[in-house]
Short mmCIF file of C-alpha atoms in Angstrom, two decimals:
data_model
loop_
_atom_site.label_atom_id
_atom_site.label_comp_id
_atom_site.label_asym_id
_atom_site.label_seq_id
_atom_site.Cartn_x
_atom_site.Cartn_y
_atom_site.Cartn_z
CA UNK A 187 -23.44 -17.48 58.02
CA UNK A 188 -22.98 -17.20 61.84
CA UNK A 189 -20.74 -15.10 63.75
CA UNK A 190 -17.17 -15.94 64.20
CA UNK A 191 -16.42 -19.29 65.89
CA UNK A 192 -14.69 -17.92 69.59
CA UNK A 193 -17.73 -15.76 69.11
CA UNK A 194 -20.29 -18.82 68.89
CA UNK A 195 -18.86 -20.63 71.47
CA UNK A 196 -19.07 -17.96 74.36
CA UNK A 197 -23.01 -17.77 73.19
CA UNK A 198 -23.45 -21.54 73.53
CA UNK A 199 -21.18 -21.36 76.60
CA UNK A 200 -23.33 -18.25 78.00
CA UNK A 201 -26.91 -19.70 76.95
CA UNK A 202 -26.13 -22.41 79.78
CA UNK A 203 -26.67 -20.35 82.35
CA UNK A 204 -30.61 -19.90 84.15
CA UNK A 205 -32.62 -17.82 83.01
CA UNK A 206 -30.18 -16.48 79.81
CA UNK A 207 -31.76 -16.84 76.34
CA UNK A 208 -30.18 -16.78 73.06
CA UNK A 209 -30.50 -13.20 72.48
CA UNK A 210 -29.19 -12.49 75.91
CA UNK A 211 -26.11 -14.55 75.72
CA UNK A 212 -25.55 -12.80 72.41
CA UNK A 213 -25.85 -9.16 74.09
CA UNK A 214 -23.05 -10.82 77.10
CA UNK A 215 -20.97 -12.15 74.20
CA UNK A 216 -21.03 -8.72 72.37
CA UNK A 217 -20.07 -6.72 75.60
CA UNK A 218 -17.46 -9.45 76.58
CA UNK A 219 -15.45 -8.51 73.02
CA UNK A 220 -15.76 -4.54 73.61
CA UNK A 221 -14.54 -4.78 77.02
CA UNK A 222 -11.43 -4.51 78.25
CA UNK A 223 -8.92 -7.72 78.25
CA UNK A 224 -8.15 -7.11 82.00
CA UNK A 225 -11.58 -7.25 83.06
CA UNK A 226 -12.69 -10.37 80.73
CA UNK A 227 -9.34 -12.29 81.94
CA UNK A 228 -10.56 -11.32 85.67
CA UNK A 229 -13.83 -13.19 84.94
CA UNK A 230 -12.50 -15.72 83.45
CA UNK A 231 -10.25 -16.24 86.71
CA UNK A 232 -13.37 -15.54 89.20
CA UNK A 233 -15.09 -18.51 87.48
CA UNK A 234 -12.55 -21.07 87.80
CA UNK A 235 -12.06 -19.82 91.18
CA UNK A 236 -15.43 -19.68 92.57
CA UNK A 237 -15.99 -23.15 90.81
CA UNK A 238 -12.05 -24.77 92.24
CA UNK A 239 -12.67 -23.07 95.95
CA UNK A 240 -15.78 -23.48 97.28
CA UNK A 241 -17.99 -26.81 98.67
CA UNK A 242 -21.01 -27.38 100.10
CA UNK A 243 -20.66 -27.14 104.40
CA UNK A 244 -20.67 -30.45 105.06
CA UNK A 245 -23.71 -29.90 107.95
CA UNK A 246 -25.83 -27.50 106.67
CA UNK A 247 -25.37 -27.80 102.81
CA UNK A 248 -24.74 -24.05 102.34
CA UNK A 249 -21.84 -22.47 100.32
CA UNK A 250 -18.63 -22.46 102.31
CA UNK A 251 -14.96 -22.04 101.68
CA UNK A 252 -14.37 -24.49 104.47
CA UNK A 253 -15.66 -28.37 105.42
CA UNK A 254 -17.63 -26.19 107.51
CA UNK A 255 -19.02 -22.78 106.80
CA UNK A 256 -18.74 -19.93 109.50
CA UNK A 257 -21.64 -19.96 110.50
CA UNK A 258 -22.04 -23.80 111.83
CA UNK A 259 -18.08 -23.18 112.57
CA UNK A 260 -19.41 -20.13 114.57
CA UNK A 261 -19.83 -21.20 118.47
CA UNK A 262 -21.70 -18.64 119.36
CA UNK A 263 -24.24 -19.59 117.23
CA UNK A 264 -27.46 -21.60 118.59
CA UNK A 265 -26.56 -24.77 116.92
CA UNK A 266 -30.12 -26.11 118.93
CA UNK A 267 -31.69 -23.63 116.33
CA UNK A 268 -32.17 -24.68 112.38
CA UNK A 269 -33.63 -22.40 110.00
CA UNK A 270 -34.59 -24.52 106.80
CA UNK A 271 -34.58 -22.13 103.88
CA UNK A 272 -34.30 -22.71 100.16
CA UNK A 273 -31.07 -21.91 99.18
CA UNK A 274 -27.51 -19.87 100.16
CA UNK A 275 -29.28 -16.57 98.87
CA UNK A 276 -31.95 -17.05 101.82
CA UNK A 277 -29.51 -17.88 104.19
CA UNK A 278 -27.92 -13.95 103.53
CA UNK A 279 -31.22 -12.47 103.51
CA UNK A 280 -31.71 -13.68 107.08
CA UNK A 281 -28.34 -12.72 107.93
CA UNK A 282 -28.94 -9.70 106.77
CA UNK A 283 -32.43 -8.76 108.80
CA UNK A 284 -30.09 -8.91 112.15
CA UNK A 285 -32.45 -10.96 113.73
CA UNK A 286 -31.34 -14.68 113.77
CA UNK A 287 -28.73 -16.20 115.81
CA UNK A 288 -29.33 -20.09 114.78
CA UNK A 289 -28.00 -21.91 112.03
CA UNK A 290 -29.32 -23.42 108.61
CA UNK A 291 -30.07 -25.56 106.94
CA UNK A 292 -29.91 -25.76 103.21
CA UNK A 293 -32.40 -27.74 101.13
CA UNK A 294 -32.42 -27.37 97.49
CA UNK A 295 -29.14 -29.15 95.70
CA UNK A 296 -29.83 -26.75 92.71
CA UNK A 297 -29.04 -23.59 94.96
CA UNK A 298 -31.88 -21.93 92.26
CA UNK A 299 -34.89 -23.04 94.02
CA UNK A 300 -37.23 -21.43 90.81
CA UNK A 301 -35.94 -23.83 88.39
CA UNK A 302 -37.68 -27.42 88.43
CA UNK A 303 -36.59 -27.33 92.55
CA UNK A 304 -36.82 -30.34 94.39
CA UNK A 305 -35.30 -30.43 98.13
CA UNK A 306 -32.53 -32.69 97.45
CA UNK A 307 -33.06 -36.18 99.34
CA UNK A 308 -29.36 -35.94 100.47
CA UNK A 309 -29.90 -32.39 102.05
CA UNK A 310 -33.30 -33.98 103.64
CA UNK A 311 -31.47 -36.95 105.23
CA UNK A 312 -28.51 -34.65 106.18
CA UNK A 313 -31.39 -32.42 107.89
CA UNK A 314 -32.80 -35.84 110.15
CA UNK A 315 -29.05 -36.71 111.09
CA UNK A 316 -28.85 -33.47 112.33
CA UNK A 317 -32.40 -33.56 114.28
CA UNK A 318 -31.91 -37.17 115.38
CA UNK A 319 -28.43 -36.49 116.67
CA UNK A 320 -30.43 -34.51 119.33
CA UNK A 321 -29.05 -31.45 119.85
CA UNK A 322 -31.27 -29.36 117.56
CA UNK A 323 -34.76 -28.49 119.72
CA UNK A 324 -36.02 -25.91 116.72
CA UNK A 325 -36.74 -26.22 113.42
CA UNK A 326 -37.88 -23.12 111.76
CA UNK A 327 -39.36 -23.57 108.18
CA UNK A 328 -38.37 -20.15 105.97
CA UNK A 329 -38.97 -21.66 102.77
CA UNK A 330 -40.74 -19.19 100.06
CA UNK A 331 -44.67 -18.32 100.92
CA UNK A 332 -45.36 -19.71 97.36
CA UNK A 333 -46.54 -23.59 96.20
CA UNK A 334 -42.47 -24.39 95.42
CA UNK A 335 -41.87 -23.36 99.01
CA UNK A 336 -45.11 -24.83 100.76
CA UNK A 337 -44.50 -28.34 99.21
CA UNK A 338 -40.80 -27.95 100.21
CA UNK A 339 -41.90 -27.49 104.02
CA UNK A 340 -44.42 -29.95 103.85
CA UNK A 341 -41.64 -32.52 102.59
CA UNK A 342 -39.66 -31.52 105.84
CA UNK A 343 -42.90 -31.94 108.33
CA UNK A 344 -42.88 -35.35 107.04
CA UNK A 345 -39.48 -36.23 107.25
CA UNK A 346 -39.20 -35.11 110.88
CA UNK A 347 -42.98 -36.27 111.69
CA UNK A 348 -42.38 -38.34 114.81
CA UNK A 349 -38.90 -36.68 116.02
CA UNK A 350 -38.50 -35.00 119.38
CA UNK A 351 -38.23 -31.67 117.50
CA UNK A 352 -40.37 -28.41 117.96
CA UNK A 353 -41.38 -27.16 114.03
CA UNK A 354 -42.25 -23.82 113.59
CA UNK A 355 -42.56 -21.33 110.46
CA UNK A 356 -41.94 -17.76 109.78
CA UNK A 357 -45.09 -15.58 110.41
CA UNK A 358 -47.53 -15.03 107.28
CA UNK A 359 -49.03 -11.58 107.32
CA UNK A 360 -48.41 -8.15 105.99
CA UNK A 361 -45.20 -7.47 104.34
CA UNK A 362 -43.90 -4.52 106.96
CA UNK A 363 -42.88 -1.18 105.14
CA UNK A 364 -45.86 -1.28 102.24
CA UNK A 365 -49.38 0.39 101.93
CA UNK A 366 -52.26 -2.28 101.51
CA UNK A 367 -53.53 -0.60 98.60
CA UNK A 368 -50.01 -2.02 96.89
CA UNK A 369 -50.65 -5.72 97.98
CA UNK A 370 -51.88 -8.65 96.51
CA UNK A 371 -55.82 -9.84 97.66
CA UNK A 372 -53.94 -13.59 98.29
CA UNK A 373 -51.51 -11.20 101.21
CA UNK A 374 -54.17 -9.45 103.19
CA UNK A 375 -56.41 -12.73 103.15
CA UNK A 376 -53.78 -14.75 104.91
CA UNK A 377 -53.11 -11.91 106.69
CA UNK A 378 -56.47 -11.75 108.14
CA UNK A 379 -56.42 -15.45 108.99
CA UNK A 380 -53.27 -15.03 110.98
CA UNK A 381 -54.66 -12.06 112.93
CA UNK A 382 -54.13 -11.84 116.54
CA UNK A 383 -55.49 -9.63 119.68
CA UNK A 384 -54.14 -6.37 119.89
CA UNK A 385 -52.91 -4.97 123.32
CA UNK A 386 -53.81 -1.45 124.29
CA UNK A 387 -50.98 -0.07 122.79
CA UNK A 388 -52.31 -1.36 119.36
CA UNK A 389 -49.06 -4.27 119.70
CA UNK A 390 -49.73 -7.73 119.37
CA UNK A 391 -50.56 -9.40 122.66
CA UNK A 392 -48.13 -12.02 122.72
CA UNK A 393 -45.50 -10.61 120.75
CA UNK A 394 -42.13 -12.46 119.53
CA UNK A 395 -40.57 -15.39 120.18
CA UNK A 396 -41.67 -18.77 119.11
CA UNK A 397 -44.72 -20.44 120.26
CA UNK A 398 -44.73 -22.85 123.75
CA UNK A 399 -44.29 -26.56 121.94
CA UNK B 59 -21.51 -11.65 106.42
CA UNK B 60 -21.62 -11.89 102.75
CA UNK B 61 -20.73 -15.19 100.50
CA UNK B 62 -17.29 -16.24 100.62
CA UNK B 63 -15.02 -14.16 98.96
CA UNK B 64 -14.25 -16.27 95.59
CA UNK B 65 -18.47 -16.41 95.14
CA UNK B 66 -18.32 -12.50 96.18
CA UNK B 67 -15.87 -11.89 93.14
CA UNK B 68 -17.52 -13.49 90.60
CA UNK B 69 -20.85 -11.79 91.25
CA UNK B 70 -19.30 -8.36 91.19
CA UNK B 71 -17.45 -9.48 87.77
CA UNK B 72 -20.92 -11.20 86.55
CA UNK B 73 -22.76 -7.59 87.12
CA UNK B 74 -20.64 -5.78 84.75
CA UNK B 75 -22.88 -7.76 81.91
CA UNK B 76 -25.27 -5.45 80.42
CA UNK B 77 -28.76 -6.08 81.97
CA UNK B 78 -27.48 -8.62 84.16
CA UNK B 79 -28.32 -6.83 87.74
CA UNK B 80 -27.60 -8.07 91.57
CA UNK B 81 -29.52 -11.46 92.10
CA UNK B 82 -29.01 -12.22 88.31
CA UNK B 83 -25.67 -11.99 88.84
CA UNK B 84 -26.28 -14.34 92.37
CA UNK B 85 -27.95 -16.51 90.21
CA UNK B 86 -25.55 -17.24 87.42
CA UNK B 87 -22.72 -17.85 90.09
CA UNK B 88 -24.68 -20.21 92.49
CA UNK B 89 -25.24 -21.70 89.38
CA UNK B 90 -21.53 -21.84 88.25
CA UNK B 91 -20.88 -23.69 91.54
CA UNK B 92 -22.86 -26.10 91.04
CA UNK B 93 -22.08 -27.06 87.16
CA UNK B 94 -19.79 -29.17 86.21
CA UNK B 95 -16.28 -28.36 86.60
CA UNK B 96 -15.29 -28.94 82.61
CA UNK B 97 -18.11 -26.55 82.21
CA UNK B 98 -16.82 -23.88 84.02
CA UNK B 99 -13.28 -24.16 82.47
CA UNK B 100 -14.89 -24.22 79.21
CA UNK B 101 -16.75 -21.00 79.53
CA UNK B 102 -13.71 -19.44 80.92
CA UNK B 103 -11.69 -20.66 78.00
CA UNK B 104 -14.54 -18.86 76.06
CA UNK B 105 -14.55 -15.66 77.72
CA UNK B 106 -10.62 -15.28 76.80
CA UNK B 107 -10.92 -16.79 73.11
CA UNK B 108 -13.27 -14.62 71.87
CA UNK B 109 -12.43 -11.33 73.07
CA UNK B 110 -8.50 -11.98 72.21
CA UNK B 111 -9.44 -13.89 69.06
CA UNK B 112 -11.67 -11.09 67.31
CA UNK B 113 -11.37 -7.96 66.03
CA UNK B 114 -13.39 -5.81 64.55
CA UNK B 115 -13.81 -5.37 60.34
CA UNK B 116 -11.39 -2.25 59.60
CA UNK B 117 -13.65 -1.74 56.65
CA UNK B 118 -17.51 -2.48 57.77
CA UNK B 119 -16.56 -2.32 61.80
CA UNK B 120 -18.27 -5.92 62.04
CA UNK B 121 -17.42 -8.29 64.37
CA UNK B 122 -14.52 -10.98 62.46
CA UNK B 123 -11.33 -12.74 63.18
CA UNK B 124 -9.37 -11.57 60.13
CA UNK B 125 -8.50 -7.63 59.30
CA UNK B 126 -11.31 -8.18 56.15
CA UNK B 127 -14.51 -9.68 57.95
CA UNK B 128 -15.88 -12.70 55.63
CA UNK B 129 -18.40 -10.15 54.08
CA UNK B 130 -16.35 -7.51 52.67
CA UNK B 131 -13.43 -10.39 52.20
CA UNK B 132 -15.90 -12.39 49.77
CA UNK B 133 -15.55 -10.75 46.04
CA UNK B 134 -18.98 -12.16 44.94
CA UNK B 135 -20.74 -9.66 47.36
CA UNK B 136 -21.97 -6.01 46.27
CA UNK B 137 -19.34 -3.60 47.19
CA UNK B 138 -21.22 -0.80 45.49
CA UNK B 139 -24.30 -1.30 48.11
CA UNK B 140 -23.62 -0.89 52.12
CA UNK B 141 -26.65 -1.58 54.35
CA UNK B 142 -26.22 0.16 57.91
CA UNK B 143 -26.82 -1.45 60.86
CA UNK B 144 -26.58 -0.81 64.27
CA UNK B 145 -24.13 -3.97 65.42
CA UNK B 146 -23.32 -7.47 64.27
CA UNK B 147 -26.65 -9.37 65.63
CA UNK B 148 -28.22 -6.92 62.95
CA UNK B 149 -25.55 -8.36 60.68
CA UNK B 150 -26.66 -11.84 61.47
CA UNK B 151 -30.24 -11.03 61.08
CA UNK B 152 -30.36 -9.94 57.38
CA UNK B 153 -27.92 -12.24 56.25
CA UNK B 154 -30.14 -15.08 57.74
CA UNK B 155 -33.11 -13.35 55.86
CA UNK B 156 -31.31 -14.45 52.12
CA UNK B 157 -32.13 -11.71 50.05
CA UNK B 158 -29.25 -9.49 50.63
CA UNK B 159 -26.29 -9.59 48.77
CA UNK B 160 -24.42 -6.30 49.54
CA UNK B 161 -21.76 -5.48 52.22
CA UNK B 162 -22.32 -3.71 55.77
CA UNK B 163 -21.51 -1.16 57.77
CA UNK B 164 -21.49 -1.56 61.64
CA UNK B 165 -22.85 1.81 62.79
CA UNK B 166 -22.33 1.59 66.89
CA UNK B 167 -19.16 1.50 69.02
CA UNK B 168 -20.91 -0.80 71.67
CA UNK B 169 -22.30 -3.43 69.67
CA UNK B 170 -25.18 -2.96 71.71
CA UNK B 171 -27.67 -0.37 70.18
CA UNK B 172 -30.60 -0.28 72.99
CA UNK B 173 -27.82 1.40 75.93
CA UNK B 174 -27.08 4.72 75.64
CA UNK B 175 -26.25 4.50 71.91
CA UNK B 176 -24.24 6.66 69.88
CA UNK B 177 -23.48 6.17 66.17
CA UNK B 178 -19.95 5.57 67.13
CA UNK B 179 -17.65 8.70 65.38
CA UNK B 180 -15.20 6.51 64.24
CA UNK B 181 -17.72 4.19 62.13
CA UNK B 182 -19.55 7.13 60.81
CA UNK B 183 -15.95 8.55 59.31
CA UNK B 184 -15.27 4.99 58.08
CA UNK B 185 -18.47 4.96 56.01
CA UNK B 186 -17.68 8.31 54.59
CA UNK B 187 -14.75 7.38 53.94
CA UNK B 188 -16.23 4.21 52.05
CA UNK B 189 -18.71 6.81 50.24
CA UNK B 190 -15.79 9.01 49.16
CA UNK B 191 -13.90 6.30 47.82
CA UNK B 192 -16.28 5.69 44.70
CA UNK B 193 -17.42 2.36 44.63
CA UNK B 194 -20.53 3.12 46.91
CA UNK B 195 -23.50 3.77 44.90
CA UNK B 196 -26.35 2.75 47.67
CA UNK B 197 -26.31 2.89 51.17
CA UNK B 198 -29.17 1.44 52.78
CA UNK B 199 -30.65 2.32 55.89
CA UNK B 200 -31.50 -0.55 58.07
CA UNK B 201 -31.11 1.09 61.87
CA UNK B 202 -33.91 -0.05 64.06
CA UNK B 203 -37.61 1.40 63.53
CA UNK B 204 -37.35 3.23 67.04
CA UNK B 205 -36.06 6.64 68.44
CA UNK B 206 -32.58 5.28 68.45
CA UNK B 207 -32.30 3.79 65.16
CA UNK B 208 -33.84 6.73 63.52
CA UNK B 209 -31.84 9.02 65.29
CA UNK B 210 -28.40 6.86 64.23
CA UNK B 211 -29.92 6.83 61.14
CA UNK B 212 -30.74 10.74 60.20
CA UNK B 213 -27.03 11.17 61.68
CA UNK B 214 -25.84 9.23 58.51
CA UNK B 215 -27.59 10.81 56.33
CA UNK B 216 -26.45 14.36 57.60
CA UNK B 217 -23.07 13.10 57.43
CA UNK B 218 -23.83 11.78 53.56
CA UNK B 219 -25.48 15.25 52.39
CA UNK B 220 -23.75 16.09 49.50
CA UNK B 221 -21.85 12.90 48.58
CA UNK B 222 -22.96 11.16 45.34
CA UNK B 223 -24.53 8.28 46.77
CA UNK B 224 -28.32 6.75 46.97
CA UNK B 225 -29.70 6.82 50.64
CA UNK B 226 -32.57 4.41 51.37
CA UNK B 227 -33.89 2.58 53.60
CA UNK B 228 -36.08 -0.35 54.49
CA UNK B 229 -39.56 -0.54 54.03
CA UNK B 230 -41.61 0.60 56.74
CA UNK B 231 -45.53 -1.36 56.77
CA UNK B 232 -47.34 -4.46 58.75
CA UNK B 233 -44.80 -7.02 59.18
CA UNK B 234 -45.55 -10.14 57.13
CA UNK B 235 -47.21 -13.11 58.88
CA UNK B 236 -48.95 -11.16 61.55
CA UNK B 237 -52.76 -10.52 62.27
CA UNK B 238 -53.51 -7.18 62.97
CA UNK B 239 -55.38 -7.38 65.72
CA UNK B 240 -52.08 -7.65 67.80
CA UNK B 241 -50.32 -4.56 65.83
CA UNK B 242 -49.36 -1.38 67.69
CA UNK B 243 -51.60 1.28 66.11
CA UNK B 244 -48.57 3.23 65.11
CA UNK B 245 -47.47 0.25 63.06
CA UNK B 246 -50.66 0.42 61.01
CA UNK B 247 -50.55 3.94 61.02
CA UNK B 248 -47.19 3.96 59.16
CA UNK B 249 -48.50 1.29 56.69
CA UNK B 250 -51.59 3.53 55.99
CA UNK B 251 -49.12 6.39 55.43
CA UNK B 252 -46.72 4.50 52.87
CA UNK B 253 -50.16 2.36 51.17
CA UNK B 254 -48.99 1.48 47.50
CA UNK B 255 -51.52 1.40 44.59
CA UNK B 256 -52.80 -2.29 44.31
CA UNK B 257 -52.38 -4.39 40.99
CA UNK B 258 -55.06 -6.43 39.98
CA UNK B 259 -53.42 -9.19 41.75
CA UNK B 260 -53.60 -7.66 44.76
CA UNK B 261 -49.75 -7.30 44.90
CA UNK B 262 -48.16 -3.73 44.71
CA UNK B 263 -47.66 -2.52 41.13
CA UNK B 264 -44.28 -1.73 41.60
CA UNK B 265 -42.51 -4.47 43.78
CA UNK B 266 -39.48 -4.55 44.84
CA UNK B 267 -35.98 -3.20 44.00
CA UNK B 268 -34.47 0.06 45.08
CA UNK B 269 -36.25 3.33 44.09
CA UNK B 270 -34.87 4.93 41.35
CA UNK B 271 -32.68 8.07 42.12
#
């Protein structure tokens, strides 16, 4: 015997999502019946909504509410500036750091760059429109520092190999904020590759901004 | 800037899952925006059917759609024995294991034994009440081997002193079809502890069945 039907169904409906398991979508399915109507019907709602209300921006591929998303909406913005990342979770972290007044681009179609990713040809072709319509002088790679992200990157070198456009990535090196003991042999190696002459206040000697093209 | 408000909701709702933290919860709804919308409606559909469309056994506390779950409904089952369990996947796991043929009791309020558990007050007067009525001549113990289950489970039997009724529980030992060479050590302590006198078969001399009060 299994468990109720309604019951079954939420499990197959839950086991769709990345990265939850059968036993996991049991555990959500378990919590979903002890929890209170309100909340499950609000869930419910946020789905369809999320689902029914948002589209890809139509430039830069990220999630938007509008044809185009606030930030390539956003005038102030250097539109002459395109940070490639992964997906819309990397566009927030770079929001986030305070540091970055370009815009993006968004690669992967699957948003869930871990799982099987492949930048998305569309998002790739979107990404030369955008170069070759000439207005875009930067292109800063910020895919992941791992073999998903490298080959991603490398796919975008290609595709604008040849274009009047200055490519540039974010800096390898060590992670700011940790101890070395903490980090990884792979972190301190590139780190020492990257190295660069020190000034006499112990700062880099050239420090910021991206290289002369 | 954060996501757009409709993708903001339905990570905050996503995060009330058990286990499911902040960038699971950004996972599963990038994901959502990019499945099918069928899909989406489906699993909402879900989310409402199952937690208006079940109820919870008044007698065993188990997860069902009628009143009577099918267990305690079905005539041909052993009302007179009551194996314990800590929620309905426990359920599901001995029934799939075909050798029991008693009813259940459902020990834990939250269906979901490993967070915070309590033996849920309610289900621990329900099985007393079960006890009291007569018909109970074995309750078996199957709460999990760990600090939670055995705590649930010496909690029943505190609340059983003094009733006429058999308390046992399952057998503790090496679990069939492993080596040992990948055991915990307290696993194989606890078999050394409970060792049974061998027949010249090898098997136990005494297999099987309840002990004898």
């Amino acid at each position: 015997m299994a468990f109720p039907e309604p019951l079954e169904r939420l499990i197959r409906a839950l086991e769709k999502f990345p990265g939850v398991g059968a036993r996991s979508a049991e555990r959500m399915a378990l919590h979903v019946l002890r929890s209170p109507r309100e909340e499950v019907a609000e869930l419910a709602m946020a789905l369809r909504d999320a689902r029914v209300e948002t589209v890809r921006c139509e430039r830069c591929g990220n999630v938007s509410l509008e044809t185009l998303c606030t930030i390539c909406a956003d005038e102030t913005r250097d539109a002459g500036l395109v940070c490639v990342v992964e997906g819309p979770r990397e566009v927030e972290k770079m929001e986030s750091a305070g540091v970055y007044e370009g815009t993006y681009h968004v690669l992967l179609e699957g948003f869930s760059p871990r799982e099987g990713a492949q930048p998305e040809s569309a998002a790739m072709r979107r990404l030369c429109d955008r170069v070759a319509g000439g207005t875009v002088r930067e292109v800063v790679l910020a895919t992941a520092p791992d073999r998903e992200g490298e080959g991603a990157a490398m796919l975008v070198v290609e595709a604008l190999r040849g274009m009047s456009v200055q490519i540039t990535r974010l800096a390898r090196g060590l992670p700011v904020g940790t101890r070395l003991e903490y980090l990884h042999g792979e972190i301190l190696a590139e780190a020492f590759r990257g190295r660069r002459e020190c000034a006499a206040d112990g700062g880099p000697v050239e420090s910021g901004g991206a290289p002369e093209a």
